[in-house]
């Protein structure tokens, strides 16, 4: 289908007057949305704008308080994901919903009604392989989900929808967890589905993705539609302003770099990954107080293992680590925390917070061992609440109250909760792994400013990022990682994107 025929194509989805409230927030406020056959609609908005809520309504996970939905012109009653699936609507959620202990194939067919009592495993395997071939979604049907990388799990989620013959695909921030390479692959998959006449709603924060492959873009703010445009009639700056409701700083004012004493030193550090293969190969790094050391590289080149060995979560098999000039090689996580180290981990939803605990308890989780939260071994709940209120205010965490369970916050606000807690508990070294991944521009700006503020306050900050623009804005020194090795270390002011790109992909040899 060409662009102009898509603009007049059949209306597949019409949502009108959709309202949905949660305690304390109007998540959808009289929203109207249409989707045509063969069209990719980008849904843009800051964290908490109501994007997931709106799409969860279309996918049958939430019931709207009012409003109507028509699918192919007919009034639709979507009371469950199964109803949505029967209408050809499928959604890949922000946090995947696969069963870890089951195989890929079992997950793909899970929940399909009218499956024979004894499913034909060979046939299912063949069908999955055919789909994965056709859409270039490489998976191994017999692998267990727990063995898969995030990117692979996402492929399984997409196969699940294709297997159910979904015609309307909803992808909720699908690239937030992907490497740039995986994002490109996903974009290709969406293009392929579009060429077959399928339609997609693509939720994202990334302007370049909106620009490169949506036909139309809708911007939400505080539950309302604030703009709807053809993609070719808009540009990133325009969209950013619409999302946030103000001009966005694309660069950060920074004081000159004045490093002091050494806070972290790694020499010849080696470690293994989950599969027992070398993940760190002789890493040498030095970080001083008042310095932001950016680790550039494509995710999966040892960054996670680097953060984990420093924080005591993964054993070092060779070499030495010292924190504040004290040997910390293979120190326990608790003793690393006592040395004033904060860690914003990569996998925030799984290990960063306890979803069933309140925001205030999550905020206090690290600092609770010491005064003023505890005295003589007794916890002081009033102090918990005071601390939580102060942090919610300082970090602009959007939560109905400090006692709200954390799992009900939007992804970006969960992220801010962790960042606030780690910064609060940290007195010498802050390790931030992809801290702005999945955040909207407003929140990203806030996080970056906070990292710089912490550096100015005298912390050493180890910032792992894939975003060269972020590193250029924030870091004082940049080290490039590739296949577990440090390829080069340079002052950020000397870093050129092209050279970084070559080092990150191993296209030029290591310089150190
Ligand atoms: N299940 C829920 N319970 C309570 N509040 C919720 C729930 N789901 C979403 N919200 C709230 O609704 C608002 C919109 O959230 P969401 O749709 O997830 O935003 P987005 O996807 O744009 O980041 C947020 O304030 C969020 O905290
Ligand atoms: Mg969301």
Short mmCIF file of C-alpha atoms and ligand atoms in Angstrom, two decimals:
data_model
loop_
_atom_site.label_atom_id
_atom_site.label_comp_id
_atom_site.label_asym_id
_atom_site.label_seq_id
_atom_site.Cartn_x
_atom_site.Cartn_y
_atom_site.Cartn_z
CA UNK A 1 0.00 0.00 0.00
CA UNK A 2 1.29 3.47 -0.78
CA UNK A 3 1.21 6.29 1.71
CA UNK A 4 -1.76 8.04 0.10
CA UNK A 5 -3.89 4.89 -0.16
CA UNK A 6 -3.18 4.24 3.53
CA UNK A 7 -4.58 7.65 4.39
CA UNK A 8 -7.93 6.64 2.93
CA UNK A 9 -7.89 2.97 3.88
CA UNK A 10 -10.60 1.17 5.83
CA UNK A 11 -11.02 2.26 9.45
CA UNK A 12 -10.04 -0.70 11.58
CA UNK A 13 -10.27 0.84 15.02
CA UNK A 14 -12.30 3.79 16.24
CA UNK A 15 -12.12 4.66 19.91
CA UNK A 16 -14.34 7.52 21.08
CA UNK A 17 -14.87 9.36 24.36
CA UNK A 18 -12.68 6.94 26.27
CA UNK A 19 -12.35 7.71 29.96
CA UNK A 20 -10.57 5.73 32.62
CA UNK A 21 -9.62 6.85 36.08
CA UNK A 22 -7.46 5.28 38.76
CA UNK A 23 -7.39 6.46 42.35
CA UNK A 24 -6.06 10.01 42.13
CA UNK A 25 -5.54 10.18 38.35
CA UNK A 26 -7.57 10.54 35.19
CA UNK A 27 -5.47 8.23 33.02
CA UNK A 28 -7.67 8.60 29.92
CA UNK A 29 -9.67 11.76 29.59
CA UNK A 30 -12.11 11.73 26.69
CA UNK A 31 -9.71 10.19 24.20
CA UNK A 32 -10.51 9.54 20.56
CA UNK A 33 -8.27 7.42 18.36
CA UNK A 34 -8.54 5.90 14.90
CA UNK A 35 -6.37 3.37 13.17
CA UNK A 36 -6.59 2.48 9.48
CA UNK A 37 -5.69 -0.71 7.70
CA UNK A 38 -1.98 -0.90 6.94
CA UNK A 39 -1.14 2.08 9.07
CA UNK A 40 1.49 2.55 11.79
CA UNK A 41 0.35 5.00 14.42
CA UNK A 42 2.94 6.27 16.89
CA UNK A 43 1.65 7.09 20.34
CA UNK A 44 3.90 9.59 22.03
CA UNK A 45 3.80 11.08 25.51
CA UNK A 46 5.73 11.47 28.74
CA UNK A 47 5.75 8.77 31.38
CA UNK A 48 2.33 8.65 32.96
CA UNK A 49 0.59 10.37 30.01
CA UNK A 50 -1.82 7.44 29.71
CA UNK A 51 -0.46 5.61 26.67
CA UNK A 52 -0.38 2.14 28.21
CA UNK A 53 -3.77 2.61 29.82
CA UNK A 54 -5.40 3.52 26.52
CA UNK A 55 -3.87 0.53 24.76
CA UNK A 56 -4.65 -1.81 27.66
CA UNK A 57 -8.28 -0.82 27.14
CA UNK A 58 -8.11 -1.73 23.46
CA UNK A 59 -6.37 -5.00 24.34
CA UNK A 60 -9.03 -5.99 26.87
CA UNK A 61 -6.92 -5.70 30.00
CA UNK A 62 -8.72 -2.68 31.44
CA UNK A 63 -12.40 -1.74 31.09
CA UNK A 64 -12.98 1.94 30.31
CA UNK A 65 -15.26 3.91 32.65
CA UNK A 66 -17.04 5.18 29.54
CA UNK A 67 -16.63 5.51 25.80
CA UNK A 68 -17.03 3.21 22.84
CA UNK A 69 -14.80 1.13 20.62
CA UNK A 70 -15.62 0.10 17.07
CA UNK A 71 -13.60 -2.49 15.22
CA UNK A 72 -14.14 -2.69 11.45
CA UNK A 73 -17.15 -0.44 11.93
CA UNK A 74 -18.89 -2.68 14.47
CA UNK A 75 -19.40 -1.79 18.11
CA UNK A 76 -17.03 -4.04 20.06
CA UNK A 77 -17.32 -5.37 23.58
CA UNK A 78 -13.79 -6.09 24.70
CA UNK A 79 -13.96 -7.52 28.19
CA UNK A 80 -10.83 -9.65 28.13
CA UNK A 81 -7.61 -10.17 26.16
CA UNK A 82 -9.35 -13.19 24.62
CA UNK A 83 -12.15 -10.95 23.24
CA UNK A 84 -9.49 -8.63 21.84
CA UNK A 85 -7.63 -11.53 20.28
CA UNK A 86 -10.81 -12.79 18.61
CA UNK A 87 -11.14 -9.33 17.01
CA UNK A 88 -7.54 -9.51 15.77
CA UNK A 89 -6.08 -7.20 18.42
CA UNK A 90 -2.87 -8.23 20.17
CA UNK A 91 -0.50 -6.36 22.45
CA UNK A 92 3.13 -6.75 23.46
CA UNK A 93 3.22 -5.25 26.93
CA UNK A 94 5.85 -2.98 28.40
CA UNK A 95 6.76 -5.66 30.90
CA UNK A 96 6.66 -8.99 29.14
CA UNK A 97 4.11 -11.55 30.22
CA UNK A 98 5.85 -14.81 29.39
CA UNK A 99 6.07 -17.81 31.67
CA UNK A 100 9.77 -18.29 32.46
CA UNK A 101 9.61 -21.98 33.26
CA UNK A 102 7.93 -22.89 29.97
CA UNK A 103 9.44 -23.23 26.52
CA UNK A 104 9.08 -20.78 23.67
CA UNK A 105 6.60 -23.06 21.90
CA UNK A 106 4.51 -23.56 25.05
CA UNK A 107 4.39 -19.82 25.58
CA UNK A 108 3.34 -19.18 22.00
CA UNK A 109 0.30 -21.46 22.22
CA UNK A 110 -0.52 -20.71 25.85
CA UNK A 111 -4.11 -19.60 26.30
CA UNK A 112 -5.29 -20.33 22.76
CA UNK A 113 -8.87 -21.55 23.00
CA UNK A 114 -9.87 -24.68 21.10
CA UNK A 115 -6.41 -26.18 21.12
CA UNK A 116 -6.70 -29.99 20.88
CA UNK A 117 -6.39 -31.75 24.22
CA UNK A 118 -3.05 -33.19 23.18
CA UNK A 119 -1.50 -30.44 21.10
CA UNK A 120 0.55 -31.62 18.19
CA UNK A 121 4.01 -30.50 19.27
CA UNK A 122 5.67 -31.20 15.94
CA UNK A 123 3.10 -29.16 14.06
CA UNK A 124 3.28 -26.26 16.47
CA UNK A 125 7.07 -26.29 16.21
CA UNK A 126 6.84 -26.23 12.42
CA UNK A 127 4.36 -23.37 12.42
CA UNK A 128 6.48 -21.34 14.79
CA UNK A 129 9.58 -21.91 12.68
CA UNK A 130 7.68 -20.89 9.55
CA UNK A 131 6.55 -17.66 11.17
CA UNK A 132 9.98 -16.94 12.57
CA UNK A 133 11.46 -17.50 9.13
CA UNK A 134 8.90 -15.31 7.39
CA UNK A 135 9.32 -12.38 9.77
CA UNK A 136 12.99 -12.90 10.50
CA UNK A 137 12.30 -13.40 14.21
CA UNK A 138 14.93 -15.93 15.17
CA UNK A 139 13.93 -18.18 18.09
CA UNK A 140 14.46 -21.76 19.21
CA UNK A 141 11.00 -23.26 19.96
CA UNK A 142 12.42 -25.70 22.53
CA UNK A 143 14.39 -23.12 24.53
CA UNK A 144 13.07 -22.12 27.94
CA UNK A 145 12.06 -18.51 28.33
CA UNK A 146 14.39 -18.02 31.30
CA UNK A 147 17.31 -18.79 29.00
CA UNK A 148 16.45 -15.98 26.58
CA UNK A 149 17.75 -12.46 26.38
CA UNK A 150 15.28 -9.60 26.59
CA UNK A 151 15.41 -9.17 22.82
CA UNK A 152 14.63 -12.84 22.27
CA UNK A 153 11.75 -12.73 24.74
CA UNK A 154 10.28 -9.88 22.79
CA UNK A 155 10.47 -11.92 19.60
CA UNK A 156 8.47 -14.62 21.38
CA UNK A 157 5.83 -12.07 22.39
CA UNK A 158 5.52 -10.92 18.79
CA UNK A 159 5.37 -14.50 17.48
CA UNK A 160 2.61 -15.16 19.97
CA UNK A 161 0.52 -12.44 18.33
CA UNK A 162 1.37 -13.50 14.79
CA UNK A 163 0.47 -17.10 15.67
CA UNK A 164 -2.96 -15.83 16.73
CA UNK A 165 -3.22 -14.03 13.38
CA UNK A 166 -3.42 -10.58 14.95
CA UNK A 167 -4.18 -7.84 12.42
CA UNK A 168 -3.83 -4.96 14.85
CA UNK A 169 -0.59 -5.04 16.81
CA UNK A 170 0.06 -2.87 19.80
CA UNK A 171 3.69 -2.54 20.80
CA UNK A 172 4.19 -0.81 24.14
CA UNK A 173 7.65 0.77 24.19
CA UNK A 174 9.11 -2.24 22.43
CA UNK A 175 12.52 -0.74 21.83
CA UNK A 176 13.05 0.64 25.33
CA UNK A 177 14.72 -2.62 26.30
CA UNK A 178 16.44 -3.33 23.01
CA UNK A 179 19.91 -2.62 21.70
CA UNK A 180 20.13 -0.29 18.69
CA UNK A 181 20.75 -3.35 16.51
CA UNK A 182 17.69 -5.19 17.85
CA UNK A 183 15.60 -2.03 17.42
CA UNK A 184 16.54 -1.93 13.76
CA UNK A 185 15.48 -5.56 13.38
CA UNK A 186 12.17 -4.84 15.07
CA UNK A 187 11.54 -1.88 12.80
CA UNK A 188 12.08 -4.19 9.84
CA UNK A 189 9.54 -6.66 11.26
CA UNK A 190 6.93 -3.92 11.66
CA UNK A 191 7.55 -2.75 8.07
CA UNK A 192 7.04 -6.31 6.87
CA UNK A 193 3.77 -6.67 8.75
CA UNK A 194 2.65 -3.34 7.40
CA UNK A 195 3.39 -4.45 3.84
CA UNK A 196 1.01 -7.37 4.45
CA UNK A 197 -1.73 -4.93 5.41
CA UNK A 198 -1.46 -5.30 9.17
CA UNK A 199 -1.72 -2.22 11.34
CA UNK A 200 0.23 -1.22 14.41
CA UNK A 201 0.14 1.18 17.29
CA UNK A 202 3.68 1.84 18.38
CA UNK A 203 4.28 3.44 21.76
CA UNK A 204 7.68 5.03 22.04
CA UNK A 205 9.73 7.91 23.39
CA UNK A 206 12.23 7.85 20.60
CA UNK A 207 11.76 10.61 18.08
CA UNK A 208 13.92 9.02 15.43
CA UNK A 209 11.67 5.95 15.48
CA UNK A 210 8.53 8.04 15.22
CA UNK A 211 10.00 9.93 12.31
CA UNK A 212 11.40 6.92 10.50
CA UNK A 213 8.49 4.57 10.49
CA UNK A 214 5.15 5.90 11.62
CA UNK A 215 2.54 7.25 9.22
CA UNK A 216 0.75 9.26 11.83
CA UNK A 217 1.55 10.39 15.34
CA UNK A 218 -0.68 11.16 18.29
CA UNK A 219 0.65 12.96 21.36
CA UNK A 220 -0.92 12.39 24.78
CA UNK A 221 -0.44 14.57 27.84
CA UNK A 222 -2.11 13.90 31.19
CA UNK A 223 -4.65 11.54 29.67
CA UNK A 224 -5.66 13.90 26.85
CA UNK A 225 -4.84 13.99 23.16
CA UNK A 226 -2.87 17.20 22.63
CA UNK A 227 -1.98 16.71 18.98
CA UNK A 228 -2.51 14.42 16.07
CA UNK A 229 -0.46 14.84 12.91
CA UNK A 230 0.77 13.10 9.83
CA UNK A 231 4.38 12.23 10.57
CA UNK A 232 5.61 13.99 7.46
CA UNK A 233 4.03 17.22 8.69
CA UNK A 234 5.99 17.37 11.94
CA UNK A 235 9.53 17.19 13.32
CA UNK A 236 11.21 16.05 16.56
CA UNK A 237 11.44 19.49 18.11
CA UNK A 238 7.74 20.12 17.50
CA UNK A 239 6.84 16.74 18.99
CA UNK A 240 9.08 17.23 22.02
CA UNK A 241 7.42 20.53 22.78
CA UNK A 242 3.95 19.02 22.41
CA UNK A 243 4.82 16.14 24.74
CA UNK A 244 6.27 18.19 27.52
CA UNK A 245 4.33 21.41 27.01
CA UNK A 246 7.55 23.47 27.04
CA UNK A 247 10.86 23.80 25.22
CA UNK A 248 13.33 21.06 26.07
CA UNK A 249 17.02 21.59 26.71
CA UNK A 250 18.99 19.46 24.34
CA UNK A 251 22.15 20.22 26.27
CA UNK A 252 23.02 20.59 29.90
CA UNK A 253 25.02 23.36 31.54
CA UNK A 254 27.94 21.83 33.33
CA UNK A 255 30.62 23.22 35.57
CA UNK A 256 34.18 22.50 34.46
CA UNK A 257 35.47 19.11 35.47
CA UNK A 258 37.53 19.14 38.71
CA UNK A 259 38.32 15.56 39.68
CA UNK A 260 39.65 14.77 43.17
CA UNK A 261 40.68 11.48 44.83
CA UNK A 262 40.31 8.03 43.32
CA UNK A 263 36.98 6.37 44.21
CA UNK A 264 37.15 3.31 42.01
CA UNK A 265 39.99 1.40 40.47
CA UNK A 266 39.81 -1.84 38.48
CA UNK A 267 42.92 -3.65 37.36
CA UNK A 268 42.85 -6.69 35.14
CA UNK A 269 39.31 -7.59 36.19
CA UNK A 270 37.81 -10.72 34.69
CA UNK A 271 34.38 -12.26 35.22
CA UNK A 272 32.06 -14.79 33.62
CA UNK A 273 28.52 -14.33 32.34
CA UNK A 274 25.42 -16.44 33.11
CA UNK A 275 26.52 -19.09 30.65
CA UNK A 276 29.98 -19.38 32.15
CA UNK A 277 31.68 -17.58 29.26
CA UNK A 278 34.15 -14.70 29.70
CA UNK A 279 32.24 -11.44 30.05
CA UNK A 280 35.03 -9.19 31.34
CA UNK A 281 38.50 -9.66 29.93
CA UNK A 282 41.16 -7.75 31.79
CA UNK A 283 39.30 -4.51 32.51
CA UNK A 284 41.36 -1.56 33.77
CA UNK A 285 39.47 1.57 34.82
CA UNK A 286 39.96 4.54 37.14
CA UNK A 287 37.27 6.89 38.36
CA UNK A 288 37.80 9.92 40.57
CA UNK A 289 35.46 11.82 42.84
CA UNK A 290 33.80 14.66 40.94
CA UNK A 291 34.04 12.76 37.67
CA UNK A 292 31.47 11.09 35.44
CA UNK A 293 33.02 8.16 33.63
CA UNK A 294 30.82 7.09 30.75
CA UNK A 295 30.99 3.53 29.50
CA UNK A 296 30.03 3.53 25.84
CA UNK A 297 29.14 0.35 24.02
CA UNK A 298 26.38 -1.78 22.59
CA UNK A 299 24.52 -3.51 25.43
CA UNK A 300 25.66 -7.06 26.00
CA UNK A 301 29.39 -6.35 25.76
CA UNK A 302 30.03 -6.79 29.47
CA UNK A 303 28.44 -3.64 30.87
CA UNK A 304 26.01 -5.46 33.13
CA UNK A 305 28.75 -7.76 34.43
CA UNK A 306 31.00 -4.75 35.04
CA UNK A 307 28.39 -3.11 37.28
CA UNK A 308 27.67 -6.41 39.01
CA UNK A 309 31.29 -7.24 39.84
CA UNK A 310 31.84 -3.78 41.32
CA UNK A 311 28.70 -4.03 43.45
CA UNK A 312 29.53 -7.53 44.69
CA UNK A 313 26.71 -9.22 42.81
CA UNK A 314 29.01 -11.25 40.57
CA UNK A 315 32.32 -12.90 41.44
CA UNK A 316 35.55 -11.60 39.97
CA UNK A 317 37.62 -14.47 38.56
CA UNK A 318 40.85 -12.48 38.24
CA UNK A 319 42.17 -8.98 38.90
CA UNK A 320 41.39 -6.50 41.66
CA UNK A 321 38.78 -3.87 42.47
CA UNK A 322 39.27 -1.13 45.01
CA UNK A 323 36.67 1.33 46.23
CA UNK A 324 37.94 4.46 48.01
CA UNK A 325 41.39 2.87 47.97
CA UNK A 326 40.21 -0.16 49.98
CA UNK A 327 40.39 -3.58 48.35
CA UNK A 328 36.85 -4.66 47.46
CA UNK A 329 37.54 -7.61 45.20
CA UNK A 330 34.71 -10.08 45.75
CA UNK A 331 33.35 -8.06 48.66
CA UNK A 332 29.75 -8.85 49.64
CA UNK A 333 26.98 -6.62 48.26
CA UNK A 334 26.26 -5.44 51.79
CA UNK A 335 29.81 -4.31 52.44
CA UNK A 336 29.85 -2.52 49.07
CA UNK A 337 26.67 -0.65 50.07
CA UNK A 338 28.35 0.26 53.39
CA UNK A 339 31.19 1.80 51.42
CA UNK A 340 28.69 4.30 50.03
CA UNK A 341 28.03 2.74 46.64
CA UNK A 342 24.67 3.22 44.93
CA UNK A 343 23.56 1.08 41.99
CA UNK A 344 20.80 1.81 39.50
CA UNK A 345 20.58 -1.62 37.86
CA UNK A 346 19.81 -2.47 34.27
CA UNK A 347 16.82 -4.68 35.03
CA UNK A 348 14.86 -2.30 37.16
CA UNK A 349 11.48 -3.94 37.19
CA UNK A 350 12.83 -7.34 38.19
CA UNK A 351 15.47 -6.37 40.72
CA UNK A 352 15.18 -2.63 41.31
CA UNK A 353 11.96 -2.44 43.31
CA UNK A 354 9.52 -4.62 45.17
CA UNK A 355 6.30 -3.97 43.27
CA UNK A 356 4.02 -4.99 46.11
CA UNK A 357 5.68 -2.65 48.58
CA UNK A 358 4.71 1.00 48.86
CA UNK A 359 6.67 3.77 47.20
CA UNK A 360 7.80 5.00 50.61
CA UNK A 361 9.11 1.57 51.68
CA UNK A 362 10.92 1.18 48.37
CA UNK A 363 12.49 4.59 48.80
CA UNK A 364 13.70 3.73 52.28
CA UNK A 365 14.88 0.23 51.46
CA UNK A 366 18.56 1.05 51.48
CA UNK A 367 18.83 3.80 54.03
CA UNK A 368 16.75 2.07 56.70
CA UNK A 369 19.71 0.54 58.49
CA UNK A 370 21.02 3.80 59.77
CA UNK A 371 19.81 6.87 61.64
CA UNK A 372 17.53 8.74 61.28
CA UNK A 373 15.31 5.92 60.00
CA UNK A 374 16.27 3.52 62.75
CA UNK A 375 17.37 4.10 66.28
CA UNK A 376 18.79 1.38 68.50
CA UNK A 377 17.65 -1.24 66.01
CA UNK A 378 14.07 0.05 65.99
CA UNK A 379 12.56 1.42 62.78
CA UNK A 380 10.87 4.80 62.96
CA UNK A 381 7.89 4.83 60.53
CA UNK A 382 7.31 8.57 60.82
CA UNK A 383 10.83 9.21 59.58
CA UNK A 384 10.21 6.82 56.68
CA UNK A 385 7.29 8.90 55.58
CA UNK A 386 9.14 12.19 55.96
CA UNK A 387 12.04 10.90 53.89
CA UNK A 388 9.68 9.50 51.26
CA UNK A 389 7.75 12.76 50.96
CA UNK A 390 10.94 14.73 50.56
CA UNK A 391 12.26 12.39 47.87
CA UNK A 392 8.95 12.27 45.98
CA UNK A 393 9.02 16.04 45.91
CA UNK A 394 12.70 16.36 44.96
CA UNK A 395 12.55 13.81 42.17
CA UNK A 396 9.02 14.71 41.03
CA UNK A 397 7.83 11.13 41.34
CA UNK A 398 4.23 11.05 40.12
CA UNK A 399 2.41 8.87 42.65
CA UNK A 400 -1.05 9.30 44.16
CA UNK A 401 0.51 8.91 47.63
CA UNK A 402 3.65 7.59 49.36
CA UNK A 403 1.69 4.48 50.34
CA UNK A 404 0.71 3.53 46.77
CA UNK A 405 2.09 0.14 45.78
CA UNK A 406 5.05 0.69 43.49
CA UNK A 407 3.85 -1.64 40.76
CA UNK A 408 1.03 0.80 39.97
CA UNK A 409 3.43 3.58 38.96
CA UNK A 410 4.36 4.14 35.35
CA UNK A 411 7.74 2.79 34.22
CA UNK A 412 9.40 6.18 34.35
CA UNK A 413 8.24 6.84 37.85
CA UNK A 414 9.49 3.45 39.03
CA UNK A 415 12.81 4.42 37.55
CA UNK A 416 12.83 7.75 39.36
CA UNK A 417 12.01 5.92 42.60
CA UNK A 418 15.09 3.74 42.25
CA UNK A 419 17.29 6.61 41.25
CA UNK A 420 16.12 8.67 44.21
CA UNK A 421 16.77 5.81 46.63
CA UNK A 422 20.20 4.99 45.26
CA UNK A 423 21.33 8.60 45.22
CA UNK A 424 20.04 9.10 48.74
CA UNK A 425 21.91 6.08 50.07
CA UNK A 426 25.08 6.77 48.13
CA UNK A 427 28.01 8.75 49.49
CA UNK A 428 30.96 8.04 47.20
CA UNK A 429 30.23 6.07 44.04
CA UNK A 430 27.08 5.92 41.95
CA UNK A 431 26.78 3.25 39.29
CA UNK A 432 24.01 3.99 36.84
CA UNK A 433 23.29 1.41 34.17
CA UNK A 434 21.17 2.83 31.30
CA UNK A 435 19.49 5.26 33.72
CA UNK A 436 17.44 6.99 31.06
CA UNK A 437 16.40 3.90 29.14
CA UNK A 438 12.66 3.93 28.63
CA UNK A 439 12.28 7.44 30.03
CA UNK A 440 10.58 10.26 28.20
CA UNK A 441 12.52 13.40 27.35
CA UNK A 442 11.38 15.37 30.37
CA UNK A 443 12.40 12.62 32.78
CA UNK A 444 15.61 11.96 30.85
CA UNK A 445 16.60 15.56 31.22
CA UNK A 446 15.88 15.38 34.97
CA UNK A 447 17.97 12.22 35.37
CA UNK A 448 20.92 13.64 33.45
CA UNK A 449 20.84 16.87 35.45
CA UNK A 450 20.77 14.82 38.63
CA UNK A 451 23.84 12.84 37.61
CA UNK A 452 25.72 16.07 36.95
CA UNK A 453 24.51 17.51 40.26
CA UNK A 454 25.80 14.43 42.10
CA UNK A 455 29.16 14.74 40.37
CA UNK A 456 29.30 18.39 41.41
CA UNK A 457 28.52 17.30 44.96
CA UNK A 458 31.64 15.12 44.85
CA UNK A 459 30.46 11.66 43.86
CA UNK A 460 32.22 9.52 41.31
CA UNK A 461 29.62 8.47 38.75
CA UNK A 462 29.99 5.42 36.52
CA UNK A 463 27.45 5.88 33.76
CA UNK A 464 26.78 2.97 31.43
CA UNK A 465 24.96 4.16 28.33
CA UNK A 466 24.36 3.31 24.72
CA UNK A 467 23.30 6.79 23.87
CA UNK A 468 26.26 8.73 22.52
CA UNK A 469 24.38 11.97 22.83
CA UNK A 470 23.82 11.28 26.52
CA UNK A 471 27.49 10.49 27.04
CA UNK A 472 28.55 13.62 25.17
CA UNK A 473 26.25 15.74 27.34
CA UNK A 474 26.99 14.23 30.70
CA UNK A 475 30.31 12.38 30.88
CA UNK A 476 33.71 13.90 31.60
CA UNK A 477 35.60 10.83 30.46
CA UNK A 478 34.46 8.11 28.07
CA UNK A 479 35.63 4.50 28.00
CA UNK A 480 34.47 2.25 25.17
CA UNK A 481 33.63 -1.39 25.87
CA UNK A 482 33.53 -4.16 23.32
CA UNK A 483 33.37 -7.89 24.00
CA UNK A 484 34.36 -7.45 27.62
CA UNK A 485 37.39 -5.24 26.90
CA UNK A 486 38.05 -1.55 27.31
CA UNK A 487 38.89 -0.42 23.79
CA UNK A 488 39.81 3.19 24.57
CA UNK A 489 39.55 5.83 27.27
CA UNK A 490 39.33 9.50 26.30
CA UNK A 491 38.22 12.88 27.61
CA UNK A 492 34.59 13.36 26.54
CA UNK A 493 35.50 16.60 24.79
CA UNK A 494 37.78 14.67 22.43
CA UNK A 495 35.24 11.96 21.61
CA UNK A 496 33.90 11.89 18.09
CA UNK A 497 30.78 9.90 17.34
CA UNK A 498 32.32 8.16 14.38
CA UNK A 499 35.40 6.96 16.24
CA UNK A 500 33.23 5.80 19.15
CA UNK A 501 31.02 3.89 16.76
CA UNK A 502 34.01 2.13 15.21
CA UNK A 503 35.44 1.23 18.62
CA UNK A 504 32.05 0.04 19.88
CA UNK A 505 31.64 -2.33 17.01
CA UNK A 506 35.19 -3.63 17.16
CA UNK A 507 35.85 -2.24 13.68
CA UNK A 508 39.11 -0.68 14.83
CA UNK A 509 41.53 -2.26 17.31
CA UNK A 510 41.76 -1.43 20.99
CA UNK A 511 43.82 1.66 21.81
CA UNK A 512 44.67 0.70 25.39
N1 LIG B 1 -3.41 -0.35 37.42
C1 LIG B 1 -3.25 0.90 37.81
N2 LIG B 1 -3.61 1.30 39.05
C2 LIG B 1 -3.47 2.58 39.45
N3 LIG B 1 -2.98 3.56 38.67
C3 LIG B 1 -2.60 3.24 37.42
C4 LIG B 1 -2.71 1.90 36.92
N4 LIG B 1 -2.26 1.89 35.64
C5 LIG B 1 -1.89 3.16 35.36
N5 LIG B 1 -2.10 3.97 36.42
C6 LIG B 1 -1.83 5.42 36.47
O1 LIG B 1 -2.40 6.03 35.32
C7 LIG B 1 -1.55 7.04 34.78
C8 LIG B 1 -1.21 6.71 33.34
O2 LIG B 1 -0.33 5.59 33.34
P1 LIG B 1 0.14 4.85 32.02
O3 LIG B 1 -1.03 4.63 31.14
O4 LIG B 1 0.92 3.66 32.44
O5 LIG B 1 1.10 5.95 31.39
P2 LIG B 1 2.18 5.81 30.23
O6 LIG B 1 2.08 4.45 29.61
O7 LIG B 1 1.89 6.92 29.28
O8 LIG B 1 3.52 6.03 30.89
C9 LIG B 1 -0.33 7.10 35.69
O9 LIG B 1 -0.52 8.15 36.60
C10 LIG B 1 -0.34 5.75 36.38
O10 LIG B 1 0.25 5.83 37.65
MG1 LIG B 2 3.44 2.93 29.59
#
